[in-house]
Amino acid sequence: MEEQLRIAGIIRESIVDGNGLRFVVFGQGCPHHCPGCHNPQTHDFAGGKFVSIESLLREIGQNPLLRGVTFSGGEPFVQPEGFAALARGIQKLPGHLDITVYSGYTYEQLLELPGAGELLDLCDYLIDGPFLREQRDISLKFRGSRNQRFIDLNQTRRAGRVVLAMEKTLPARKRYQTA
Ligand code: SF4
């Protein structure tokens, strides 16, 4: 059977979900229920729609201007096998696209989360942790609250400790839109 992901939507070109111009896939389903979440429509595990990974890869491959792809949500790590399959496909595309993933889990929690390892290993950047309303800060790039970290996963793996990434673009994040 064709591999599929349950998604809330996509944005074909975004500059607010990681460095550079990015294709964004919003996974459907989130267990965290952070008070003040901007995307409550993405929480329902039975909501959204199914799309084939092949069709996402086709769309991503058609835009030579993309610098990378972002997995957002919802919680991408509730579908680790599907997003890992998408990540493997992205790595085979021309242009060396980087992969950024958002998660309501912290990096340390993801290291212990059953089934999360392959997806984590395939990603280049992680924005981690739940949205905490009391730590909300609209001046942050790519993040909604101060507890969240923008982690360079390649440097983190090499160093054996969490290494934060440089944040190179300015606009704050915006809400997802349905494809
Ligand atoms: S992890 Fe993200 S999508 Fe899930 S409830 Fe928290 S802010 Fe919303």
XYZ file of C-alpha atoms and ligand atoms in Angstrom:
187
model
C 0.000 0.000 0.000
C 1.148 3.543 -0.765
C 2.703 5.221 2.287
C 0.574 8.031 3.665
C 0.631 10.754 6.292
C -2.341 12.244 8.125
C -1.850 15.997 7.752
C -3.612 19.211 8.759
C -2.234 21.115 5.783
C 0.828 22.336 3.955
C 2.451 25.656 3.133
C 4.359 25.489 -0.112
C 6.619 28.493 0.593
C 7.282 29.821 4.095
C 10.050 31.958 5.581
C 8.832 31.749 9.190
C 9.182 28.030 9.956
C 12.977 27.714 9.929
C 15.874 29.132 7.955
C 15.295 30.186 4.347
C 12.427 29.366 2.008
C 10.709 26.188 3.197
C 7.956 23.715 2.332
C 5.990 22.999 5.522
C 4.010 19.850 6.316
C 1.644 20.133 9.308
C 0.969 16.723 10.801
C -2.512 16.065 12.210
C -2.840 14.861 15.803
C -1.249 16.209 18.966
C -1.279 14.778 22.503
C 0.137 17.871 24.246
C -2.863 20.277 24.364
C -0.744 23.281 25.332
C -2.997 26.063 26.724
C -3.002 28.894 24.174
C -1.961 26.660 21.236
C -2.403 28.530 17.923
C -3.319 25.394 15.987
C -6.010 23.555 18.013
C -7.499 22.214 14.757
C -4.444 19.971 14.508
C -5.048 18.123 17.810
C -7.738 15.639 16.716
C -6.127 12.322 15.791
C -9.096 11.570 13.534
C -9.046 14.973 11.792
C -7.175 16.328 8.796
C -6.724 14.242 5.666
C -4.427 11.571 4.289
C -1.867 12.434 1.623
C 0.621 10.141 -0.031
C 4.283 10.678 0.742
C 4.991 10.331 -2.958
C 2.738 13.301 -3.785
C 4.429 15.453 -1.129
C 7.847 14.558 -2.525
C 6.675 15.406 -6.026
C 5.552 18.875 -4.904
C 8.726 19.516 -2.912
C 10.886 18.437 -5.837
C 9.153 20.865 -8.183
C 10.399 23.989 -6.362
C 14.113 24.617 -6.967
C 14.071 27.673 -4.690
C 13.445 25.718 -1.487
C 16.198 25.570 1.104
C 14.474 22.976 3.211
C 11.371 21.251 4.504
C 9.765 21.717 7.927
C 7.663 19.123 9.744
C 5.251 20.867 12.086
C 1.921 20.127 13.649
C 0.227 18.854 15.469
C 2.973 16.574 16.698
C 5.100 15.004 13.946
C 6.419 12.372 16.354
C 2.991 10.715 16.632
C 3.634 9.564 13.035
C 7.362 8.858 13.230
C 7.421 6.163 10.554
C 5.561 8.275 7.979
C 7.631 11.387 8.596
C 10.817 9.300 8.551
C 9.810 7.926 5.147
C 9.190 11.488 3.937
C 12.581 12.557 5.330
C 14.356 9.703 3.530
C 12.682 10.759 0.284
C 13.671 14.403 0.805
C 17.288 13.405 1.320
C 17.268 11.740 -2.114
C 16.018 14.873 -3.876
C 18.527 17.179 -5.597
C 19.515 20.367 -3.780
C 20.471 19.016 -0.340
C 17.313 20.223 1.396
C 17.613 20.463 5.160
C 14.876 19.122 7.432
C 13.559 21.012 10.469
C 11.081 19.373 12.840
C 8.877 20.907 15.527
C 7.895 18.860 18.556
C 6.014 19.411 21.787
C 8.430 16.918 23.331
C 11.839 18.111 24.480
C 14.963 16.751 22.812
C 15.702 14.729 25.936
C 12.192 13.234 25.907
C 12.505 12.364 22.220
C 15.706 10.438 22.923
C 13.623 8.180 25.186
C 10.407 8.104 23.119
C 9.808 4.661 21.556
C 9.937 4.832 17.757
C 11.258 8.411 17.600
C 14.910 7.627 16.992
C 14.992 7.250 13.219
C 13.021 10.428 12.543
C 15.198 12.379 14.968
C 18.337 11.017 13.284
C 17.101 12.093 9.840
C 16.434 15.717 10.846
C 18.903 18.616 10.821
C 17.134 21.015 13.201
C 14.635 20.600 16.052
C 12.450 23.219 17.713
C 11.510 21.456 20.914
C 9.179 21.608 23.863
C 5.560 22.588 24.479
C 4.185 26.089 23.979
C 4.050 27.683 27.456
C 1.709 30.656 27.538
C 3.454 32.210 30.554
C 6.716 32.202 28.567
C 5.188 33.488 25.317
C 7.476 35.946 23.502
C 6.555 37.314 20.062
C 10.112 38.562 19.471
C 11.439 34.986 19.220
C 12.301 33.666 15.778
C 10.549 30.431 14.804
C 9.469 29.805 18.409
C 6.418 30.774 20.436
C 7.726 30.624 24.009
C 11.095 31.057 25.682
C 11.352 27.439 26.898
C 11.525 26.202 23.302
C 14.970 25.688 21.772
C 16.140 25.837 18.145
C 18.609 22.957 18.137
C 21.233 22.111 15.525
C 20.895 18.323 15.575
C 23.996 17.590 13.488
C 26.229 19.593 15.822
C 24.405 18.140 18.816
C 25.101 14.586 17.636
C 28.763 15.434 17.023
C 29.234 17.232 20.353
C 27.197 14.823 22.475
C 25.379 17.786 24.057
C 22.618 20.144 22.951
C 23.989 22.800 20.549
C 21.662 25.659 19.657
C 21.373 26.810 16.037
C 21.936 30.296 14.711
C 18.655 31.963 13.818
C 19.048 33.754 10.534
C 15.674 35.220 9.568
C 13.422 37.655 11.353
C 9.639 37.178 10.985
C 7.668 35.520 13.767
C 5.822 32.268 13.052
C 2.359 32.384 11.588
C -0.526 29.953 11.724
C -0.773 27.111 9.275
C -3.128 27.198 6.347
C -4.916 24.232 4.887
C -3.670 23.017 1.534
S 2.675 20.824 20.767
Fe 2.222 22.456 19.277
S 0.359 21.779 18.197
Fe 0.551 20.548 20.077
S -0.710 21.633 21.587
Fe 1.426 22.330 21.855
S 1.585 24.175 20.576
Fe -0.263 23.068 19.924
